[in-house]
CSV table of C-alpha atoms and ligand atoms in Angstrom, one decimal:
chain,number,residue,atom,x,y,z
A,1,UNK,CA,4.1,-6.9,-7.1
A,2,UNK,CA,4.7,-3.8,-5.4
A,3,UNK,CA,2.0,-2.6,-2.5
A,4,UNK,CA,0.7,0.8,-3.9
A,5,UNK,CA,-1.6,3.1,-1.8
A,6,UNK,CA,-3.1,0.8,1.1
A,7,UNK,CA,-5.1,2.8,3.2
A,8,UNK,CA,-2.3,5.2,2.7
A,9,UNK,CA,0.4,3.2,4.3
A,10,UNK,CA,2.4,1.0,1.7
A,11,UNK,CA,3.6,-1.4,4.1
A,12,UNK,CA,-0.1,-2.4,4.9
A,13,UNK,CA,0.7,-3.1,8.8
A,14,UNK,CA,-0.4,-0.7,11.4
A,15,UNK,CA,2.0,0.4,14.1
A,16,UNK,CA,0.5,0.1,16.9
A,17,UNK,CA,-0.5,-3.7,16.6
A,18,UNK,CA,-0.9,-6.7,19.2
A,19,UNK,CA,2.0,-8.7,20.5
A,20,UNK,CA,3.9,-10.3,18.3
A,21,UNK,CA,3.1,-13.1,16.1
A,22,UNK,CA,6.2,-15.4,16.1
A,23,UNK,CA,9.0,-15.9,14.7
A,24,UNK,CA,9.3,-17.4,10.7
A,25,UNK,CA,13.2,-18.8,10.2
A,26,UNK,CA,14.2,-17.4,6.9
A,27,UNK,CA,15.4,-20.4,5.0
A,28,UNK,CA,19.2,-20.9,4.9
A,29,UNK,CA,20.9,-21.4,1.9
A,30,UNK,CA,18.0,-20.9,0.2
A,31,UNK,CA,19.0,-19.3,-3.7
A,32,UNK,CA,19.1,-15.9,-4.6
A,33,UNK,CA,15.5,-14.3,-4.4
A,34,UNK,CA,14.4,-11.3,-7.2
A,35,UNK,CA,13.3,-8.3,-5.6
A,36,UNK,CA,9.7,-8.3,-7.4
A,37,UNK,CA,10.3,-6.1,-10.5
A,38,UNK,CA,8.7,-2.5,-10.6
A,39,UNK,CA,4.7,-2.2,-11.4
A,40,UNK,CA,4.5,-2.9,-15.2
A,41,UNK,CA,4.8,1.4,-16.5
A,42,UNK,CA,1.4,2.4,-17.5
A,43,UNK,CA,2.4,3.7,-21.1
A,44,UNK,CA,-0.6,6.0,-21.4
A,45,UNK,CA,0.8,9.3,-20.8
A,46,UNK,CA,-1.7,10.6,-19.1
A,47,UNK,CA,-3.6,7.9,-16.7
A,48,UNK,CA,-6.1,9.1,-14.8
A,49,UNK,CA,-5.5,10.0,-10.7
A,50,UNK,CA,-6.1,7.2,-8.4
A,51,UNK,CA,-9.3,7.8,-6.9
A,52,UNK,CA,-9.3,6.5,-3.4
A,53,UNK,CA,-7.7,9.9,-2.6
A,54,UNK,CA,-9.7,12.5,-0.5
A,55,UNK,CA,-7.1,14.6,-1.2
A,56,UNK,CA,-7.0,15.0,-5.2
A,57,UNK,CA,-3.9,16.0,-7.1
A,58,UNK,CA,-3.3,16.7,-10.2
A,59,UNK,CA,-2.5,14.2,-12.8
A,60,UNK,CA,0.4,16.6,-13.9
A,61,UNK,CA,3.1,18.9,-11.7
A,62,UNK,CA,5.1,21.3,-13.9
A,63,UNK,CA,8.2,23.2,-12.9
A,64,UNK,CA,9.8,25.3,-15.7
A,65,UNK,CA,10.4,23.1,-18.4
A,66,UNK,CA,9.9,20.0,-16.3
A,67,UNK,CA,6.5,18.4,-16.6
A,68,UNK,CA,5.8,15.2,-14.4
A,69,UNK,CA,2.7,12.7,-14.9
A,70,UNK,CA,1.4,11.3,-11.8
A,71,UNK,CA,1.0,7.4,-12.3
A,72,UNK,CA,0.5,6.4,-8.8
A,73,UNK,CA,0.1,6.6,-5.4
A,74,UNK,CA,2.5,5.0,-3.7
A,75,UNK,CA,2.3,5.8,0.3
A,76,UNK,CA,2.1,9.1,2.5
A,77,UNK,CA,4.0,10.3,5.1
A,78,UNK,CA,3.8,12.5,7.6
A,79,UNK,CA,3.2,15.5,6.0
A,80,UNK,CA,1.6,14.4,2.5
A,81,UNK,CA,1.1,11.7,-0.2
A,82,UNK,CA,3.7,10.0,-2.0
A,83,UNK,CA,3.6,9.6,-5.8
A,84,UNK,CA,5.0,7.9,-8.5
A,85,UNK,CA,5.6,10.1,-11.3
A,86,UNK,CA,7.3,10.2,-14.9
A,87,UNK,CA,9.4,12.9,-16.1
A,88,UNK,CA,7.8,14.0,-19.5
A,89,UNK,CA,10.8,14.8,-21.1
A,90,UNK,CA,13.1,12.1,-20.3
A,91,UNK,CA,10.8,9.4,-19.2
A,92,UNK,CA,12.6,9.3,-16.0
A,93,UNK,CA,11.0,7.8,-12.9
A,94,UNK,CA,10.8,9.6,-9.6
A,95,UNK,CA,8.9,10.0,-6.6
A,96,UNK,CA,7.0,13.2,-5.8
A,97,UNK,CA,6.6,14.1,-2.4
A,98,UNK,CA,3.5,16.5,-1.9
A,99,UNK,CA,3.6,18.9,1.0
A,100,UNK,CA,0.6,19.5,2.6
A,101,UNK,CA,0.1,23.1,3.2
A,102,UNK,CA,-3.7,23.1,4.5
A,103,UNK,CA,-4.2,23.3,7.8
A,104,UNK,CA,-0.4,25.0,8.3
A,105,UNK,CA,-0.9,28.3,10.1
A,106,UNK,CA,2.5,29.2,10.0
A,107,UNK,CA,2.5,28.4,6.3
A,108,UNK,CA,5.2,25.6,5.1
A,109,UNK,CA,5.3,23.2,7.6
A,110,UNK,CA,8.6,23.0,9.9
A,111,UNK,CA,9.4,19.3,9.6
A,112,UNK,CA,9.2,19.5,5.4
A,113,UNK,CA,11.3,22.5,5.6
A,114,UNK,CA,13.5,20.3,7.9
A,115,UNK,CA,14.2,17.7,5.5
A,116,UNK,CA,14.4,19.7,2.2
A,117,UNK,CA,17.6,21.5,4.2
A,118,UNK,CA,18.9,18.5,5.3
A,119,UNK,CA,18.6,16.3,2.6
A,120,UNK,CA,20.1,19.0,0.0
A,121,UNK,CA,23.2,18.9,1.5
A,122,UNK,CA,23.2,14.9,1.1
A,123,UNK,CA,25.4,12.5,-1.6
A,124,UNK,CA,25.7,9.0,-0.9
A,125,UNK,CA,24.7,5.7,-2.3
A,126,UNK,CA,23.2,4.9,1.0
A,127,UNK,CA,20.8,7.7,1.4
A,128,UNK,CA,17.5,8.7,-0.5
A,129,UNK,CA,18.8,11.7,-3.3
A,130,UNK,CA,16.5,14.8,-3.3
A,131,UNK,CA,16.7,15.7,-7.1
A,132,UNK,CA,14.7,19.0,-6.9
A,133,UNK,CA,11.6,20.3,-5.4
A,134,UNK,CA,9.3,21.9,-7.7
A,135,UNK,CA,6.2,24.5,-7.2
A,136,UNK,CA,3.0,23.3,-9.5
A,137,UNK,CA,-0.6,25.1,-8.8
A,138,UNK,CA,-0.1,26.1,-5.3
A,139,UNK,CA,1.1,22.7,-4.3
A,140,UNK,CA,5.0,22.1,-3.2
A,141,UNK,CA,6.6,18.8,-4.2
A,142,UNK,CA,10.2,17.3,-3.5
A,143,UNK,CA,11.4,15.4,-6.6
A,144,UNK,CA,12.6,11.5,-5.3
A,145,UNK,CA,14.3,9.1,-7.4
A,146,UNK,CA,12.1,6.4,-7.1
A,147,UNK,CA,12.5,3.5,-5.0
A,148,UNK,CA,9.9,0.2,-5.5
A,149,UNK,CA,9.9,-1.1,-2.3
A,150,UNK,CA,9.7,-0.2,1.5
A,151,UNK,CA,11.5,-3.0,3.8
A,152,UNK,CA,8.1,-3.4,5.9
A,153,UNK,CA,6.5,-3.4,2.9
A,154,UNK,CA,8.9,-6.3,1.2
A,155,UNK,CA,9.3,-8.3,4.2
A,156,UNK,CA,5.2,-8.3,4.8
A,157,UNK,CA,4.6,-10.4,0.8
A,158,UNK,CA,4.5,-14.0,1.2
A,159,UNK,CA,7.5,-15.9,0.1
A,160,UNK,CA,9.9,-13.3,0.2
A,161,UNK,CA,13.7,-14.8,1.8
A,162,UNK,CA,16.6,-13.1,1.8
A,163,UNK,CA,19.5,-15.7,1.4
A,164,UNK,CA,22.1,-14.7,4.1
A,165,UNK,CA,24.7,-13.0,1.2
A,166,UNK,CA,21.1,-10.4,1.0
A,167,UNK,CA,20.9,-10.0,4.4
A,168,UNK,CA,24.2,-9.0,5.2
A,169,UNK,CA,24.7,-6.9,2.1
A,170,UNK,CA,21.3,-4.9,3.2
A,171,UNK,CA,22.7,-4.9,6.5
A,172,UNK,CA,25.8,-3.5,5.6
A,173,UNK,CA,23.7,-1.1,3.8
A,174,UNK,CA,21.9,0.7,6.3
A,175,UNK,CA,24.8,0.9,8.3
A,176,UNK,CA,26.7,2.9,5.8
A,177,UNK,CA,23.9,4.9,5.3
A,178,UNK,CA,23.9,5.8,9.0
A,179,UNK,CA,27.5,5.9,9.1
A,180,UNK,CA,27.6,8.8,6.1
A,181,UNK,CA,24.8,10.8,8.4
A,182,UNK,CA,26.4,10.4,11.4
A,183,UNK,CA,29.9,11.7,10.2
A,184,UNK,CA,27.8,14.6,8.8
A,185,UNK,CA,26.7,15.3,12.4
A,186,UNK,CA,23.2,13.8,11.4
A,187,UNK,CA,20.9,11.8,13.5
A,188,UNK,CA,18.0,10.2,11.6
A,189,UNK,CA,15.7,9.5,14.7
A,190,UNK,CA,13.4,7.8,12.7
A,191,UNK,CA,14.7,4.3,11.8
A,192,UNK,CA,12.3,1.8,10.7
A,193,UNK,CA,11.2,-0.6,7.9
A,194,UNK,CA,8.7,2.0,6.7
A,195,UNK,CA,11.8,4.3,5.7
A,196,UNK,CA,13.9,1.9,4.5
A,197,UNK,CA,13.9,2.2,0.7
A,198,UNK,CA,14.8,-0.6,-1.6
A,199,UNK,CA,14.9,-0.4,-5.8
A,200,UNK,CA,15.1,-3.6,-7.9
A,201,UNK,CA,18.7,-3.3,-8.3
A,202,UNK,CA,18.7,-4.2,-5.1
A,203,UNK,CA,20.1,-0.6,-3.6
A,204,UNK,CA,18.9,0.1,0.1
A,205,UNK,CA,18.5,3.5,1.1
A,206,UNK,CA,17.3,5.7,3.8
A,207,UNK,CA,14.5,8.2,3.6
A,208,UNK,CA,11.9,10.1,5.2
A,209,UNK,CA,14.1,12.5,7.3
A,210,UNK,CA,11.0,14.6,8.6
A,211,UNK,CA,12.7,14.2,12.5
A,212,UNK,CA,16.4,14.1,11.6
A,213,UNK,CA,18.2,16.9,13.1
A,214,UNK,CA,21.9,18.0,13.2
A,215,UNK,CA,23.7,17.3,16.5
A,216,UNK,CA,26.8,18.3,18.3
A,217,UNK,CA,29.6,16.5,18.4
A,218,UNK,CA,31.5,18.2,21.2
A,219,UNK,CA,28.7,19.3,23.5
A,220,UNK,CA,25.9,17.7,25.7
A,221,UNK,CA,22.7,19.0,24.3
A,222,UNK,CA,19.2,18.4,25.1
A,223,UNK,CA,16.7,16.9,22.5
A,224,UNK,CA,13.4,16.1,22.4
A,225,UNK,CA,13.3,12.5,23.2
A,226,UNK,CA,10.0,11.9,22.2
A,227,UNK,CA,11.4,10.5,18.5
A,228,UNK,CA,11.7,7.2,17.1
A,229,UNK,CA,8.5,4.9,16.6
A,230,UNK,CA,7.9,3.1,19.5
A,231,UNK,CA,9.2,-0.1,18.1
A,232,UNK,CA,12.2,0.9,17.1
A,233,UNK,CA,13.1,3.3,20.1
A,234,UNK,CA,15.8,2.9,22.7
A,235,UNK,CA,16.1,2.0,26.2
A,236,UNK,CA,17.1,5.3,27.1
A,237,UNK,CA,14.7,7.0,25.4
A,238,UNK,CA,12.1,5.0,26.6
A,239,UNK,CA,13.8,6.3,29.9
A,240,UNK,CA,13.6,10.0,29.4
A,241,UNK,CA,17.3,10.7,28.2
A,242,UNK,CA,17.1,13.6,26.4
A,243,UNK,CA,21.1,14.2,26.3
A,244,UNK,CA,22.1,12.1,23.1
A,245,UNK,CA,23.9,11.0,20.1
A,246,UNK,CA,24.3,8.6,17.2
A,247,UNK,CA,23.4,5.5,19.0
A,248,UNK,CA,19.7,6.2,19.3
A,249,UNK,CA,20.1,5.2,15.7
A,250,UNK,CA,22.1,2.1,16.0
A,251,UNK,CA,19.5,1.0,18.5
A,252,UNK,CA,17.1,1.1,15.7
A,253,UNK,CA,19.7,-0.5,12.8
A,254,UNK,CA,19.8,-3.6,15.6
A,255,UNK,CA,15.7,-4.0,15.7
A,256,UNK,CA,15.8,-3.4,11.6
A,257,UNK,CA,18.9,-6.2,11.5
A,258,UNK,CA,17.2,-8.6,13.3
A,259,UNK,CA,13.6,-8.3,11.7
A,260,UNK,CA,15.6,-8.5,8.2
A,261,UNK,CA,16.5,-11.8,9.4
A,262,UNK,CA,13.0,-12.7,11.0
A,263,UNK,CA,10.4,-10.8,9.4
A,264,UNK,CA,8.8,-9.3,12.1
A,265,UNK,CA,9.2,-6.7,14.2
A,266,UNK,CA,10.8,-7.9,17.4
A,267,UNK,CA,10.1,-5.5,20.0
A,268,UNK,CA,6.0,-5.2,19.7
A,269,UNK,CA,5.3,-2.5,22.3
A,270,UNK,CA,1.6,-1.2,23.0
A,271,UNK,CA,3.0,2.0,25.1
A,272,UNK,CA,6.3,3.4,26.3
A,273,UNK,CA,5.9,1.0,29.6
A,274,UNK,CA,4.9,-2.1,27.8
A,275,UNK,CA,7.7,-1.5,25.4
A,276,UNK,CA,10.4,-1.9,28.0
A,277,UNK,CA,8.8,-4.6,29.2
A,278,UNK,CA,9.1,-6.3,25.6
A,279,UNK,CA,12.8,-5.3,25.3
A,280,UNK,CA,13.9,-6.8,28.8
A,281,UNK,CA,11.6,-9.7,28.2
A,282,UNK,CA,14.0,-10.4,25.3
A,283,UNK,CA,17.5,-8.6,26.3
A,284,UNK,CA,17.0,-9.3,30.0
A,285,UNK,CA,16.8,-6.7,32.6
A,286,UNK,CA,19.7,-4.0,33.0
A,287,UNK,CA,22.2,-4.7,35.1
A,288,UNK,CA,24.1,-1.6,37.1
A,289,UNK,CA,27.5,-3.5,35.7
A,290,UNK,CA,25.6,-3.5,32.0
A,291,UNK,CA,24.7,-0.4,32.3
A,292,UNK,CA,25.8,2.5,35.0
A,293,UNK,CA,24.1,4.9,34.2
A,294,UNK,CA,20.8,3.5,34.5
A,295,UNK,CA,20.1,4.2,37.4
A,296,UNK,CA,20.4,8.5,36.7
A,297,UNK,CA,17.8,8.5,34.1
A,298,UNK,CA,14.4,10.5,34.8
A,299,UNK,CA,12.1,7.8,34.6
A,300,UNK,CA,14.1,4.7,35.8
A,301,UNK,CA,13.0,4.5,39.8
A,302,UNK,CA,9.4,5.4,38.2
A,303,UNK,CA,9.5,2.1,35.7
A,304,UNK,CA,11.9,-0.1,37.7
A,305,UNK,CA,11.9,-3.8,36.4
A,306,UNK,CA,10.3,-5.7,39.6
A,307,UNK,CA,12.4,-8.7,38.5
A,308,UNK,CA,15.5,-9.4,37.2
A,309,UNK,CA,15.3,-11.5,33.9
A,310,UNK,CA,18.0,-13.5,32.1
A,311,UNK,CA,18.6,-12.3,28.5
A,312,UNK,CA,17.0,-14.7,26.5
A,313,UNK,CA,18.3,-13.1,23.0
A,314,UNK,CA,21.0,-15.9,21.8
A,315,UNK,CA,18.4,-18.4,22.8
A,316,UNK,CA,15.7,-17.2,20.5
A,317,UNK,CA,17.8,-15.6,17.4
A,318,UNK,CA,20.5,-17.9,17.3
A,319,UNK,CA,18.1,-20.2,14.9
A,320,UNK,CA,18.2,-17.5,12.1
A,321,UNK,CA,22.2,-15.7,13.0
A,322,UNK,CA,25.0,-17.1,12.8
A,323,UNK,CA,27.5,-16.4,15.6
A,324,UNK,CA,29.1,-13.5,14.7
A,325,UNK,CA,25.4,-12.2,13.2
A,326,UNK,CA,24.0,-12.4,17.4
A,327,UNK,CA,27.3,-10.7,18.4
A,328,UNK,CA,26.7,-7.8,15.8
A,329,UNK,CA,23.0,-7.7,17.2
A,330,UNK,CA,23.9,-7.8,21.1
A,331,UNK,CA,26.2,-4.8,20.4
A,332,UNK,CA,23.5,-2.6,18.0
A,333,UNK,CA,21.3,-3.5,20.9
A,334,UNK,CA,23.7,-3.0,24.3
A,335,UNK,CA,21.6,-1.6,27.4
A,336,UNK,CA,24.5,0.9,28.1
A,337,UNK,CA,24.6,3.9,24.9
A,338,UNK,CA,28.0,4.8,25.5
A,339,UNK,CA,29.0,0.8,25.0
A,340,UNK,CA,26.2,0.7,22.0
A,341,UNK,CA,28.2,0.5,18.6
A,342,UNK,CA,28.1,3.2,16.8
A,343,UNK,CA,27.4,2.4,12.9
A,344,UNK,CA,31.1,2.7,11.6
A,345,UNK,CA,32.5,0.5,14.3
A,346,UNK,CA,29.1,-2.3,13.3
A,347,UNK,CA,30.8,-2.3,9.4
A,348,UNK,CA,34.4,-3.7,11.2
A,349,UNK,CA,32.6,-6.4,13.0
A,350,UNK,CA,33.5,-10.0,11.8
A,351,UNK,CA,30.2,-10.4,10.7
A,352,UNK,CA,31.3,-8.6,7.7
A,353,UNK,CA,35.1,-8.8,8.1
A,354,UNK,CA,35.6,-12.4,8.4
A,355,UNK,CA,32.5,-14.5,7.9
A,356,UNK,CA,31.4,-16.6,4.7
A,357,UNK,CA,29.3,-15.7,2.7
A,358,UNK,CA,30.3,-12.9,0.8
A,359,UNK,CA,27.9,-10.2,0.3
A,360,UNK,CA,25.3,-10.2,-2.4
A,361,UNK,CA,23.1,-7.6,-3.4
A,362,UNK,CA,19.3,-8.9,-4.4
A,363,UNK,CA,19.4,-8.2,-7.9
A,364,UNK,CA,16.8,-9.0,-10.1
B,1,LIG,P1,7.8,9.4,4.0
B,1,LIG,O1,6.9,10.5,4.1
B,1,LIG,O2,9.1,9.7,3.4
B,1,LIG,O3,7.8,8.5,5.2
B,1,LIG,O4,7.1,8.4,2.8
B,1,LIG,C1,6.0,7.7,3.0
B,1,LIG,C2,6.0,6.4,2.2
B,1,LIG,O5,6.1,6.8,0.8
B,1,LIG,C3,7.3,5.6,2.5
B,1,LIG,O6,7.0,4.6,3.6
B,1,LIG,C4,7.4,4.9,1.2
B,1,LIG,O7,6.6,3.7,1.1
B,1,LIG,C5,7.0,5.9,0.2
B,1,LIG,N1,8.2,6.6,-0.3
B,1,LIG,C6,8.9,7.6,0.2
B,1,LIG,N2,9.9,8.0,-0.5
B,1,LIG,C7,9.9,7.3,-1.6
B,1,LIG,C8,10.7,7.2,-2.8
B,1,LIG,N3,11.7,8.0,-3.0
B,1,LIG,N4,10.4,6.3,-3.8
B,1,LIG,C9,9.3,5.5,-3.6
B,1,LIG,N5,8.5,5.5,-2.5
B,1,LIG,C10,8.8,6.4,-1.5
């Protein structure tokens, strides 16, 4: 069931597609749904490479003692393919992350070195585990344990619904995930479906930290704030803020929450303008009294709303969240990022303090 390589992009969808195509209610109540189980194991032990690849690999990577067989291709990232692989020994499954080196000038590209650092320091349920990373013929891999499915991925097949105990344990899921980084002084900056990782036992984790960074705490710094895929980016970003913290991230966790519940991406930009436009077309236009500061950011006067709008957010989502789901939302998604919740205070919300149903994870 799983999506291997589609024109190297598991999920199948392109980013940067038209507006958005409507809204599908997930139905309520409906009874637990299987993850779809893990591509049947080829049990040859050495299958041949895929060949769609214009960038061939070798069937085998070898470290040591440790001797993979590549089964699959199973996406690619930013900087190189994605592989499902078998440890020989063991017969364990794991992903295999190849690094592209050609075309590196400076030799071993800065974002992979990036991630390698930061993810070695990582432990947590919630969060992708780098096993190793292992040298084989002049290529560089980082050893994944393997994950079946992508959320953009999952949430693209046909007939796939969550029953609300899914959604609000997968929920609570990547917010403990963030909540672990952030208390580590980690921002992700790349939230979206694509890097949400899912297994059959239905365990969510995050990956793909190629633009996480480390952050202060106590100071003011200034980042890049060209980060985030455009659909998943914050108002502030999209308004030059370049001093910020762990709620760039929570901004993303509310667009993830709500397309977990919907399906779809909700805020369908084509550029940074029209992607404000989309967000205030939903959340209503900023108010000084939502948001103060507003008014101080670079771009603001440049991009100023020529309207006000009502928020028309309860009116649309309340047909797939409960109450205390849409208050959860609103506060991911608040204008204002010192009023945004940051991702420990989300896991205190009634929407999983006090609200029936209990959480279930999708287990097969
Ligand atoms: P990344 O470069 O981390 O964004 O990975 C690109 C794609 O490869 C992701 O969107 C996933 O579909 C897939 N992928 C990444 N890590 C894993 C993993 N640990 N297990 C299975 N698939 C993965």
């Amino acid at each position: 069931m799983r999506r291997e390589l589609n024109n190297g992009n598991r999920s199948g969808r392109p980013y940067q597609q038209g507006p958005s195509e409507g809204y599908r209610p997930a139905s309520q109540g409906a009874p637990t749904i299987s993850l779809p189980p893990p591509p049947s194991e080829p049990t040859a032990v050495h299958p041949s490479p895929p060949s769609e690849s214009n960038d061939a690999h070798p069937a085998k990577a070898s470290r040591g003692g440790n001797t993979y067989d590549l089964l699959t291709c199973v996406g690619e990232g930013t900087y190189g393919k994605v592989y499902k692989a078998k440890k020989n020994d063991t017969g364990l499954i794991v992903a295999l992350k190849r690094i592209r080196m050609e075309g590196e000038k400076d030799g071993f590209p800065v974002t992979a070195m990036r991630e390698i650092k930061l993810l070695q320091n990582l432990r947590h349920e919630n969060v992708i585990r780098l096993h190793e990373m292992m040298v084989s013929k002049g290529s560089v891999y980082m050893v994944f344990e393997y994950m079946e499915h992508d959320l953009t991925g999952l949430l693209s097949l046909q007939g796939i619904n969550f029953t609300p105990a899914n959604l609000k344990s997968l929920n609570y899921q990547m917010l403990s995930g963030l909540a672990y980084l952030h208390d580590k002084s980690i921002l992700h900056r790349d939230m979206k479906g694509s890097n949400i990782l899912l297994n059959a036992r239905g365990e969510l984790k995050l990956g793909d930290f190629g633009l996480a960074r480390v952050y202060s705490k106590f100071k003011r710094d200034d980042y890049t704030n060209r980060v985030i895929t455009l659909w998943y980016r914050s108002p502030e970003l999209l308004l030059g803020e370049t001093v910020y913290g762990p709620t760039v991230d929570t901004f993303s966790a509310g667009c993830i929450m709500l397309e977990l519940f919907t399906t779809k991406p909700v805020f369908q930009g084509n550029d940074e303008i029209h992607q404000l436009e989309v967000i205030y077309s939903i959340l209503g236009t900023p108010s000084e009294e939502d948001w103060p500061d507003v008014k101080d950011l670079p771009w603001y006067e440049l991009v100023k709303p020529k309207e006000s709008l009502p928020s028309k957010f309860r009116e649309i989502f309340s047909k797939w969240l409960s109450p205390a789901g849409l208050d959860l939302a609103q506060g991911l998604l608040a204008f204002d990022p010192a009023r945004r919740l940051l991702a420990d205070q989300a896991m205190q919300t009634p929407y999983f303090t006090s609200e029936a149903p209990p959480m279930e994870k999708p287990l097969q």
